[in-house]
């Protein structure tokens, strides 16, 4: 994917070990055990229609390289982030050929593959006994590492870049990414990785722990779209990673206000509106940020919020706003896991139900986004305009898609919001469809539209003439 094609992607995030496994495996998968549960590439391959059925066209899978074996004080390396040898392959999820088959199967369906990569560190069971040796493949010499110190001060960037993540149970020895031996290796490695598995995109772990100067060469060596994790809520901190380091960050700055705005009926939505301005002034291109509500590092939104209308509004945001939407596996199944490791439930217990309300909800959101992109060449690349018509609602104008999200909750009485013609671009007597309820509404003689918010549900509106497949299956 290049930037232009990446903007129209919709990504489904998978924890490889937990998404699907062969039916011959029947052991119980307790998230709290932090053990491998048997998920494989071959089993993902069999479930692509389940993913495509929700309208997602790209999957992001866990890191694929050889990890430390056995168990630690924090369990096994089932998540794939504990690199041992980046030239080795983690065979717990199947073979390299199985991964190539997954890649081909995706491409045959017009879908894309994104793989997670960890550049900042490797892993060891103890910081004090860590001795680089041949088990670490290319990084067998002590000069390949920064000397040991734990990251202790997140406000000190040198400390964040040079010291080690992890703890006494699992240390994450920090690579000396300033060394040309290390950076040359990684640049060549990522190029080979993309080529071996015909990757379309790369997700980059721990971006803020590596100096910005490392990234431009790495990104150009990858040669495909990259989305990177800069885990910080401050847009002025995250912005330079896009503007200077050339990695497109996940939108953590929007994530925290999104959470706080919709996790209770008294949430303050003005914070999200204000943050949108801050983001638009701090990033060269907000339409390339990775937009998400849930992921594998944070408690699922549903772990603290039970109101189905609040849940739907919060999930709608990434799909109707700027940036590339990411859905985290299990959201469609109503999973409610809290902090890591509870948020990494096995999906097989859901029986891959395609008739659930949330499964259909994601399909509706993706259909609306796709219809808008098909109807307008500038939809994906034009920045949205967010306003707040009332204290419990926001209006997101991203023509031709107009959405009203609200945090009034499912027991709220009806309320009305007017969409001005100047915001929507709609003219007099235009028929408009709501992709969520499939209700058809008609603008007045001035092109304005009075929209009733019912039971706190989101409204995702597009002119009937541009609806594409919206509401075609209901
Ligand atoms: C293991 C156990 C966990 C246990 C943990 C201590 O150790 O499983 O139960 O709680 C992988 C595994 C994890 C594993 C870790 C460590 O390795 O997935 O299960 O946790 O062994 C990335 C990945 C993540 C991955 C790694 C390591 C990195 O997405 O899945 O974890 O390869 C930091 C890093 C970030 C990292 C994250 C887990 O830790 O920066 O890259 N994620 C502050 C800091 C952040 C910090 C965050 C969480 O806390 O600034 O740098 O992230 O510790 C906002 C602020 C933010 C602030 C947040 C909390 O609040 O703006 O700055 O973040 O308002
Ligand atoms: Ca580092």
Coordinates of C-alpha atoms and ligand atoms in Angstrom, one line a residue:
X1 CA 0.0 0.0 0.0
X2 CA 1.1 3.5 -0.7
X3 CA -0.3 6.5 1.2
X4 CA -3.2 7.0 -1.2
X5 CA -4.3 3.3 -1.1
X6 CA -3.7 3.1 2.6
X7 CA -6.2 5.8 3.3
X8 CA -9.0 3.7 1.9
X9 CA -8.0 0.6 3.9
X10 CA -9.9 -0.6 6.9
X11 CA -7.8 -2.8 9.2
X12 CA -8.8 -5.7 11.4
X13 CA -6.3 -6.3 14.2
X14 CA -5.6 -9.9 15.1
X15 CA -3.6 -11.4 18.0
X16 CA -2.4 -14.4 15.9
X17 CA -2.4 -16.8 18.9
X18 CA -6.0 -16.0 19.8
X19 CA -7.9 -15.4 16.6
X20 CA -8.4 -19.0 15.2
X21 CA -6.9 -22.4 15.7
X22 CA -7.3 -25.9 14.1
X23 CA -10.4 -27.7 15.3
X24 CA -8.2 -30.6 16.4
X25 CA -6.9 -28.4 19.3
X26 CA -9.3 -28.3 22.3
X27 CA -7.3 -27.1 25.3
X28 CA -8.9 -24.4 27.4
X29 CA -7.4 -20.9 26.7
X30 CA -7.3 -18.8 29.9
X31 CA -6.0 -15.3 29.2
X32 CA -4.7 -15.1 32.7
X33 CA -2.3 -18.1 32.0
X34 CA -0.4 -16.0 29.4
X35 CA 0.3 -19.1 27.4
X36 CA 0.2 -20.1 23.7
X37 CA -3.4 -21.1 22.9
X38 CA -2.8 -22.6 19.5
X39 CA -3.8 -19.9 16.9
X40 CA -2.3 -20.4 13.5
X41 CA -1.8 -18.7 10.1
X42 CA -3.6 -21.5 8.4
X43 CA -6.6 -21.1 10.6
X44 CA -6.7 -17.3 9.9
X45 CA -6.6 -18.2 6.2
X46 CA -9.8 -20.2 6.6
X47 CA -11.6 -17.3 8.3
X48 CA -11.0 -14.5 5.7
X49 CA -14.7 -14.4 4.7
X50 CA -15.6 -13.8 8.4
X51 CA -13.3 -10.7 8.3
X52 CA -14.3 -9.5 4.9
X53 CA -17.9 -9.9 5.8
X54 CA -17.5 -7.0 8.2
X55 CA -16.0 -4.9 5.4
X56 CA -12.4 -5.0 6.6
X57 CA -9.9 -5.4 3.8
X58 CA -6.6 -5.5 5.7
X59 CA -5.4 -7.7 8.6
X60 CA -2.7 -6.7 11.1
X61 CA -1.1 -9.8 12.7
X62 CA 1.3 -10.3 15.6
X63 CA 5.1 -10.2 15.1
X64 CA 6.3 -13.4 13.3
X65 CA 10.0 -13.7 14.3
X66 CA 11.5 -16.3 16.7
X67 CA 10.8 -15.4 20.3
X68 CA 12.3 -16.5 23.6
X69 CA 10.9 -20.0 24.4
X70 CA 9.6 -21.5 27.6
X71 CA 7.9 -19.7 30.4
X72 CA 8.7 -16.5 32.3
X73 CA 7.3 -14.6 35.3
X74 CA 5.0 -13.1 32.7
X75 CA 4.2 -16.4 30.9
X76 CA 5.0 -17.4 27.4
X77 CA 5.7 -15.2 24.3
X78 CA 2.3 -15.9 22.8
X79 CA 1.9 -12.3 21.7
X80 CA 5.2 -12.4 19.7
X81 CA 6.8 -9.3 21.1
X82 CA 9.7 -11.1 22.8
X83 CA 12.2 -11.4 20.0
X84 CA 15.1 -13.8 20.3
X85 CA 16.4 -14.0 16.7
X86 CA 14.9 -11.7 14.1
X87 CA 16.3 -14.0 11.4
X88 CA 14.4 -16.9 12.9
X89 CA 10.7 -17.8 12.5
X90 CA 8.2 -18.3 15.4
X91 CA 6.9 -21.8 14.5
X92 CA 4.1 -21.7 17.1
X93 CA 1.8 -20.1 14.6
X94 CA 2.7 -22.4 11.7
X95 CA 5.4 -22.4 9.0
X96 CA 6.8 -19.6 6.8
X97 CA 4.9 -21.3 4.0
X98 CA 1.7 -21.1 5.9
X99 CA 2.3 -17.4 6.3
X100 CA 3.0 -17.1 2.6
X101 CA -0.3 -18.9 1.9
X102 CA -2.1 -16.5 4.1
X103 CA -0.6 -13.6 2.2
X104 CA -1.6 -15.1 -1.2
X105 CA -5.1 -16.0 0.0
X106 CA -5.6 -12.4 1.2
X107 CA -4.4 -11.0 -2.1
X108 CA -6.6 -13.3 -4.0
X109 CA -9.6 -11.7 -2.2
X110 CA -8.3 -8.2 -2.8
X111 CA -7.3 -7.9 0.8
X112 CA -4.0 -6.8 2.4
X113 CA -1.5 -8.0 5.0
X114 CA 0.2 -5.9 7.7
X115 CA 2.8 -7.5 10.0
X116 CA 3.9 -6.1 13.3
X117 CA 7.6 -5.5 13.7
X118 CA 9.7 -4.8 16.8
X119 CA 12.9 -2.9 16.2
X120 CA 13.6 -1.3 19.6
X121 CA 14.6 -4.4 21.6
X122 CA 14.9 -8.1 22.0
X123 CA 13.9 -10.0 25.1
X124 CA 15.6 -11.8 28.0
X125 CA 14.4 -13.4 31.2
X126 CA 16.7 -11.3 33.3
X127 CA 18.5 -8.0 33.0
X128 CA 21.4 -9.0 35.2
X129 CA 22.2 -12.2 33.5
X130 CA 21.6 -11.0 29.9
X131 CA 24.6 -11.9 27.7
X132 CA 24.2 -11.4 24.0
X133 CA 25.3 -14.6 22.2
X134 CA 24.6 -16.4 18.9
X135 CA 21.0 -17.2 20.1
X136 CA 20.3 -13.5 19.3
X137 CA 21.3 -14.0 15.7
X138 CA 22.6 -10.7 14.3
X139 CA 22.7 -9.1 17.7
X140 CA 25.2 -11.3 19.4
X141 CA 27.7 -8.6 20.5
X142 CA 27.4 -6.3 23.4
X143 CA 28.1 -3.3 21.2
X144 CA 24.7 -3.9 19.5
X145 CA 23.0 -2.9 22.8
X146 CA 22.6 0.2 25.0
X147 CA 24.0 -0.4 28.4
X148 CA 21.4 -1.6 30.9
X149 CA 19.2 0.9 32.8
X150 CA 15.4 0.7 33.2
X151 CA 13.3 3.4 31.6
X152 CA 12.5 5.5 34.7
X153 CA 11.5 8.9 33.4
X154 CA 9.1 9.2 30.5
X155 CA 9.6 13.0 30.4
X156 CA 13.3 12.5 29.6
X157 CA 13.5 11.5 25.9
X158 CA 17.1 10.2 26.2
X159 CA 16.0 7.9 29.0
X160 CA 13.0 6.7 26.8
X161 CA 15.3 6.0 23.9
X162 CA 18.4 4.6 25.5
X163 CA 17.1 2.7 28.6
X164 CA 15.3 -0.6 28.6
X165 CA 11.6 -1.5 28.7
X166 CA 10.4 -4.5 30.7
X167 CA 11.0 -5.5 34.2
X168 CA 12.8 -8.2 36.4
X169 CA 10.7 -11.0 34.9
X170 CA 11.2 -10.1 31.3
X171 CA 13.8 -7.6 30.3
X172 CA 13.7 -6.0 26.9
X173 CA 17.4 -5.3 26.1
X174 CA 17.5 -2.1 24.2
X175 CA 19.2 -2.2 20.8
X176 CA 21.8 0.4 19.9
X177 CA 19.9 1.7 16.9
X178 CA 22.5 4.5 16.4
X179 CA 25.0 1.9 15.4
X180 CA 25.2 1.5 11.7
X181 CA 25.7 -2.3 12.1
X182 CA 22.3 -2.4 13.8
X183 CA 20.5 0.1 11.5
X184 CA 21.9 -1.4 8.3
X185 CA 20.7 -4.8 9.5
X186 CA 17.2 -3.6 10.2
X187 CA 16.9 -1.7 6.9
X188 CA 17.9 -4.8 5.0
X189 CA 15.7 -7.0 7.2
X190 CA 12.5 -5.1 6.7
X191 CA 13.1 -5.0 2.9
X192 CA 13.5 -8.8 2.9
X193 CA 10.5 -9.3 5.1
X194 CA 8.2 -7.2 2.9
X195 CA 9.5 -9.1 -0.1
X196 CA 9.4 -12.7 1.4
X197 CA 5.8 -12.4 2.5
X198 CA 4.5 -9.9 -0.1
X199 CA 3.5 -7.5 2.7
X200 CA 1.3 -4.5 2.0
X201 CA 2.0 -2.6 5.2
X202 CA 4.0 -2.8 8.4
X203 CA 3.0 -1.9 12.0
X204 CA 5.9 -0.7 13.9
X205 CA 6.2 -1.3 17.7
X206 CA 7.7 1.1 20.3
X207 CA 8.5 3.9 17.8
X208 CA 9.1 6.5 20.4
X209 CA 11.8 4.4 22.0
X210 CA 14.0 4.7 18.9
X211 CA 15.5 8.1 17.9
X212 CA 13.6 9.9 15.1
X213 CA 16.6 9.9 12.9
X214 CA 16.5 6.1 12.6
X215 CA 13.1 6.0 11.0
X216 CA 13.2 7.7 7.5
X217 CA 15.6 5.1 6.1
X218 CA 13.7 2.3 7.7
X219 CA 10.4 3.5 6.2
X220 CA 11.9 3.9 2.8
X221 CA 13.5 0.4 3.0
X222 CA 10.2 -1.1 3.9
X223 CA 8.8 0.5 0.8
X224 CA 5.2 0.1 2.0
X225 CA 2.8 2.0 4.2
X226 CA 3.9 2.0 7.9
X227 CA 1.7 2.7 10.9
X228 CA 3.7 3.2 14.1
X229 CA 3.0 3.0 17.8
X230 CA 3.9 6.2 19.6
X231 CA 2.2 5.6 22.9
X232 CA 1.5 9.2 24.1
X233 CA -1.6 11.3 24.3
X234 CA 0.1 14.6 23.5
X235 CA -0.3 15.6 19.9
X236 CA 2.7 18.0 20.1
X237 CA 4.8 15.0 21.2
X238 CA 3.4 12.6 18.6
X239 CA 3.2 14.9 15.6
X240 CA 7.0 15.0 14.8
X241 CA 7.0 11.2 14.3
X242 CA 4.8 11.8 11.2
X243 CA 6.3 15.1 10.2
X244 CA 10.0 14.3 10.7
X245 CA 10.4 10.6 11.3
X246 CA 8.0 9.7 8.4
X247 CA 6.2 7.0 10.4
X248 CA 2.4 7.5 10.5
X249 CA 1.4 7.1 14.2
X250 CA -1.7 5.6 15.7
X251 CA -3.9 8.3 16.9
X252 CA -3.3 8.0 20.7
X253 CA -3.9 11.8 21.1
X254 CA -7.5 11.3 20.0
X255 CA -7.9 8.0 21.8
X256 CA -7.9 9.4 25.3
X257 CA -10.5 12.1 24.7
X258 CA -12.6 9.6 22.7
X259 CA -12.6 7.2 25.7
X260 CA -13.5 9.9 28.2
X261 CA -16.1 11.5 25.9
X262 CA -18.1 8.3 25.4
X263 CA -17.4 6.1 28.5
X264 CA -20.2 7.8 30.4
X265 CA -23.4 9.8 29.6
X266 CA -21.8 12.8 31.3
X267 CA -18.6 12.5 29.3
X268 CA -17.1 15.8 28.0
X269 CA -17.2 15.8 24.2
X270 CA -15.6 19.2 23.9
X271 CA -12.2 17.6 24.7
X272 CA -12.4 15.5 21.5
X273 CA -13.5 18.5 19.5
X274 CA -10.6 20.6 20.8
X275 CA -8.2 17.7 20.3
X276 CA -9.2 17.5 16.6
X277 CA -8.0 21.1 16.2
X278 CA -4.8 20.3 18.0
X279 CA -4.2 17.3 15.8
X280 CA -4.9 19.2 12.6
X281 CA -2.3 21.8 13.6
X282 CA 0.4 19.3 14.7
X283 CA 0.3 16.7 12.0
X284 CA 1.2 17.2 8.4
X285 CA -1.5 14.8 7.5
X286 CA -4.1 13.6 10.0
X287 CA -5.8 11.5 7.3
X288 CA -2.9 9.0 7.6
X289 CA -3.2 8.4 11.3
X290 CA -4.3 5.0 12.6
X291 CA -7.7 5.5 14.3
X292 CA -8.8 3.0 17.0
X293 CA -10.9 2.4 20.0
X294 CA -9.6 -0.9 21.2
X295 CA -6.3 -2.7 20.8
X296 CA -4.2 -5.3 22.6
X297 CA -2.6 -2.9 25.0
X298 CA -5.5 -1.2 26.6
X299 CA -8.6 -2.5 28.5
X300 CA -11.4 -3.0 26.0
X301 CA -13.8 -0.1 26.0
X302 CA -16.5 -2.7 26.8
X303 CA -14.7 -3.7 30.0
X304 CA -16.0 -0.5 31.7
X305 CA -18.9 0.5 29.5
X306 CA -22.1 -1.7 29.2
X307 CA -24.5 0.8 27.6
X308 CA -24.8 -0.5 24.0
X309 CA -25.5 3.0 22.6
X310 CA -22.3 4.4 24.2
X311 CA -20.4 1.4 22.8
X312 CA -21.7 1.9 19.3
X313 CA -21.0 5.6 19.2
X314 CA -17.4 5.1 20.5
X315 CA -16.8 2.4 17.9
X316 CA -18.3 4.5 15.1
X317 CA -15.8 7.3 15.6
X318 CA -12.7 5.7 13.9
X319 CA -14.8 4.8 10.9
X320 CA -16.5 8.2 10.3
X321 CA -13.6 10.5 11.1
X322 CA -10.1 11.2 9.6
X323 CA -7.5 8.4 9.4
X324 CA -7.4 4.7 8.8
X325 CA -9.9 2.8 10.9
X326 CA -8.7 -0.2 13.0
X327 CA -11.1 -2.7 14.5
X328 CA -9.7 -5.0 17.2
X329 CA -10.7 -8.7 16.9
X330 CA -13.4 -9.6 19.4
X331 CA -15.1 -6.2 19.4
X332 CA -17.6 -7.7 17.0
X333 CA -18.2 -10.6 19.5
X334 CA -18.9 -8.3 22.4
X335 CA -15.7 -9.2 24.3
X336 CA -15.2 -7.3 27.6
X337 CA -11.6 -8.2 28.6
X338 CA -9.8 -5.6 30.8
X339 CA -6.1 -4.8 30.9
X340 CA -3.5 -7.0 29.3
X341 CA -3.6 -10.0 29.4
X342 CA -7.5 -10.1 29.8
X343 CA -8.0 -8.2 26.5
X344 CA -6.6 -11.1 24.4
X345 CA -9.4 -13.5 24.6
X346 CA -9.7 -16.6 22.2
X347 CA -12.2 -15.7 19.5
X348 CA -13.2 -19.4 18.9
X349 CA -15.5 -19.3 21.9
X350 CA -17.7 -16.9 19.9
X351 CA -18.2 -19.4 17.2
X352 CA -17.5 -16.6 14.7
X353 CA -21.1 -15.5 14.8
X354 CA -21.8 -13.3 11.8
X355 CA -25.3 -12.5 12.9
X356 CA -24.4 -10.7 16.1
X357 CA -25.4 -7.0 16.4
X358 CA -21.9 -5.8 16.7
X359 CA -20.7 -7.8 13.7
X360 CA -23.4 -6.2 11.6
X361 CA -22.7 -2.8 13.1
X362 CA -19.0 -3.0 11.9
X363 CA -20.3 -4.1 8.5
X364 CA -22.6 -1.0 8.4
X365 CA -19.7 1.3 9.3
X366 CA -17.4 -0.1 6.7
X367 CA -20.1 0.1 4.1
X368 CA -20.8 3.7 4.8
X369 CA -17.1 4.6 4.7
X370 CA -16.6 2.7 1.5
X371 CA -19.6 4.3 -0.2
X372 CA -18.3 7.8 0.8
X373 CA -14.9 7.0 -0.7
X374 CA -16.4 5.6 -3.8
X375 CA -18.6 8.6 -4.3
X376 CA -15.9 11.2 -3.7
X377 CA -12.2 11.2 -4.8
X378 CA -11.4 13.6 -2.0
X379 CA -13.3 11.9 0.9
X380 CA -10.3 10.1 2.4
X381 CA -7.8 12.9 2.0
X382 CA -9.9 15.9 3.1
X383 CA -9.8 16.7 6.8
X384 CA -13.1 16.5 8.7
X385 CA -14.8 19.3 10.4
X386 CA -16.1 18.6 13.9
X387 CA -18.7 20.7 15.8
X388 CA -20.8 20.1 18.9
X389 CA -24.4 20.9 18.3
X390 CA -25.3 20.0 21.9
X391 CA -23.4 19.0 25.0
X392 CA -24.2 15.4 24.3
X393 CA -23.4 15.2 20.6
X394 CA -20.8 15.9 18.0
X395 CA -21.4 16.4 14.3
X396 CA -18.6 15.1 12.0
X397 CA -18.7 16.5 8.6
X398 CA -16.5 14.6 6.1
X399 CA -18.4 15.0 2.9
X400 CA -20.2 13.1 1.6
X401 CA -20.4 11.3 5.0
X402 CA -22.1 13.2 7.8
X403 CA -22.3 11.6 11.2
X404 CA -23.8 12.5 14.5
X405 CA -22.4 10.8 17.5
X406 CA -23.9 11.1 20.9
X407 CA -23.2 10.1 24.5
X408 CA -26.7 10.4 25.8
X409 CA -27.0 6.7 26.2
X410 CA -29.6 4.1 25.4
X411 CA -32.2 5.3 27.9
X412 CA -32.1 8.9 26.7
X413 CA -35.4 10.4 25.4
X414 CA -35.4 11.6 21.8
X415 CA -33.5 14.7 20.9
X416 CA -33.1 16.6 17.7
X417 CA -30.0 17.9 15.9
X418 CA -30.1 20.0 12.7
X419 CA -27.5 19.4 10.0
X420 CA -27.0 22.6 8.1
X421 CA -26.8 22.5 4.4
X422 CA -23.5 24.4 4.6
X423 CA -22.0 21.5 6.6
X424 CA -23.4 18.6 4.6
X425 CA -23.4 20.0 1.0
X426 CA -26.9 18.6 0.7
X427 CA -29.5 20.6 -1.3
X428 CA -33.2 21.0 -1.0
X429 CA -35.3 17.8 -0.7
X430 CA -32.3 15.4 -0.8
X431 CA -33.0 11.9 0.4
X432 CA -30.4 10.8 2.9
X433 CA -30.0 7.3 4.4
X434 CA -28.7 6.4 7.9
X435 CA -26.3 3.5 7.5
X436 CA -27.0 2.4 11.1
X437 CA -30.9 2.3 11.2
X438 CA -31.4 2.2 7.4
X439 CA -34.0 5.0 7.9
X440 CA -34.4 7.4 5.0
X441 CA -34.6 11.1 5.8
X442 CA -35.3 14.1 3.5
X443 CA -33.8 17.6 3.8
X444 CA -36.0 20.6 3.9
X445 CA -36.4 23.3 1.2
X446 CA -33.2 24.9 2.3
X447 CA -31.2 21.6 2.3
X448 CA -31.1 21.4 6.1
X449 CA -31.9 18.2 7.8
X450 CA -33.5 17.7 11.2
X451 CA -32.2 14.5 12.7
X452 CA -33.8 12.8 15.7
X453 CA -31.4 11.0 18.0
X454 CA -33.2 7.9 19.2
X455 CA -32.1 5.8 22.2
X456 CA -28.7 7.5 21.9
X457 CA -27.7 5.7 18.7
X458 CA -25.2 7.1 16.2
X459 CA -26.4 8.5 12.9
X460 CA -24.1 7.9 9.9
X461 CA -25.7 9.7 6.9
X462 CA -25.0 9.7 3.2
X463 CA -27.1 10.9 0.3
X464 CA -29.3 8.1 -1.0
X465 CA -27.8 8.6 -4.5
X466 CA -24.3 7.8 -3.1
X467 CA -25.2 5.0 -0.7
X468 CA -23.5 2.1 -2.7
X469 CA -24.0 -1.1 -0.7
X470 CA -25.2 0.7 2.4
X471 CA -28.2 -1.1 3.9
X472 CA -28.4 -3.5 1.0
X473 CA -28.3 -6.6 3.1
X474 CA -30.8 -5.7 5.8
Ligands
LIG1 C1 3.9 -7.7 30.1 C2 2.7 -8.4 30.7 C3 1.7 -7.4 31.2 C4 2.4 -6.5 32.2 C5 3.6 -5.9 31.6 C6 4.4 -5.0 32.6 O1 4.5 -6.9 31.1 O2 2.1 -9.2 29.7 O3 0.6 -8.0 31.8 O4 1.5 -5.5 32.6 C7 4.6 -6.9 25.0 C8 3.4 -7.7 25.3 C9 2.9 -7.4 26.7 C10 4.0 -7.4 27.7 C11 5.2 -6.5 27.2 C12 6.4 -6.4 28.2 O5 5.6 -6.9 26.0 O6 2.3 -7.5 24.4 O7 1.9 -8.3 27.1 O8 3.5 -7.0 29.0 O9 7.0 -7.6 28.3 C13 4.2 -2.0 22.7 C14 3.2 -3.1 22.2 C15 3.0 -4.1 23.3 C16 4.3 -4.9 23.6 C17 5.5 -4.0 23.6 C18 6.8 -4.6 23.9 C19 5.4 -2.7 23.2 O10 2.1 -2.6 21.7 O11 2.0 -5.0 23.1 O12 4.2 -5.5 24.9 O13 7.3 -5.0 22.6 C20 5.0 1.4 26.8 C21 5.7 1.5 25.5 C22 4.8 1.0 24.4 C23 4.4 -0.5 24.7 C24 3.6 -0.4 26.1 C25 3.2 -1.8 26.5 O14 4.5 0.1 27.1 O15 6.0 2.9 25.2 O16 5.5 1.0 23.2 N1 3.6 -1.1 23.7 C26 2.8 5.5 29.5 C27 4.1 5.6 28.7 C28 4.1 4.6 27.6 C29 3.9 3.2 28.0 C30 2.5 3.2 28.7 C31 2.2 1.8 29.2 O17 2.5 4.1 29.8 O18 4.2 6.9 28.3 O19 5.3 4.7 26.9 O20 3.9 2.3 26.9 O21 3.1 1.4 30.2 C32 -1.4 8.7 28.6 C33 0.0 9.2 28.4 C34 0.9 8.1 28.0 C35 0.9 7.0 29.0 C36 -0.5 6.5 29.2 C37 -0.6 5.3 30.2 O22 -1.4 7.6 29.6 O23 0.0 10.2 27.4 O24 2.2 8.6 27.8 O25 1.7 5.9 28.6 O26 -2.2 9.7 29.0
LIG2 CA1 15.6 2.2 22.4

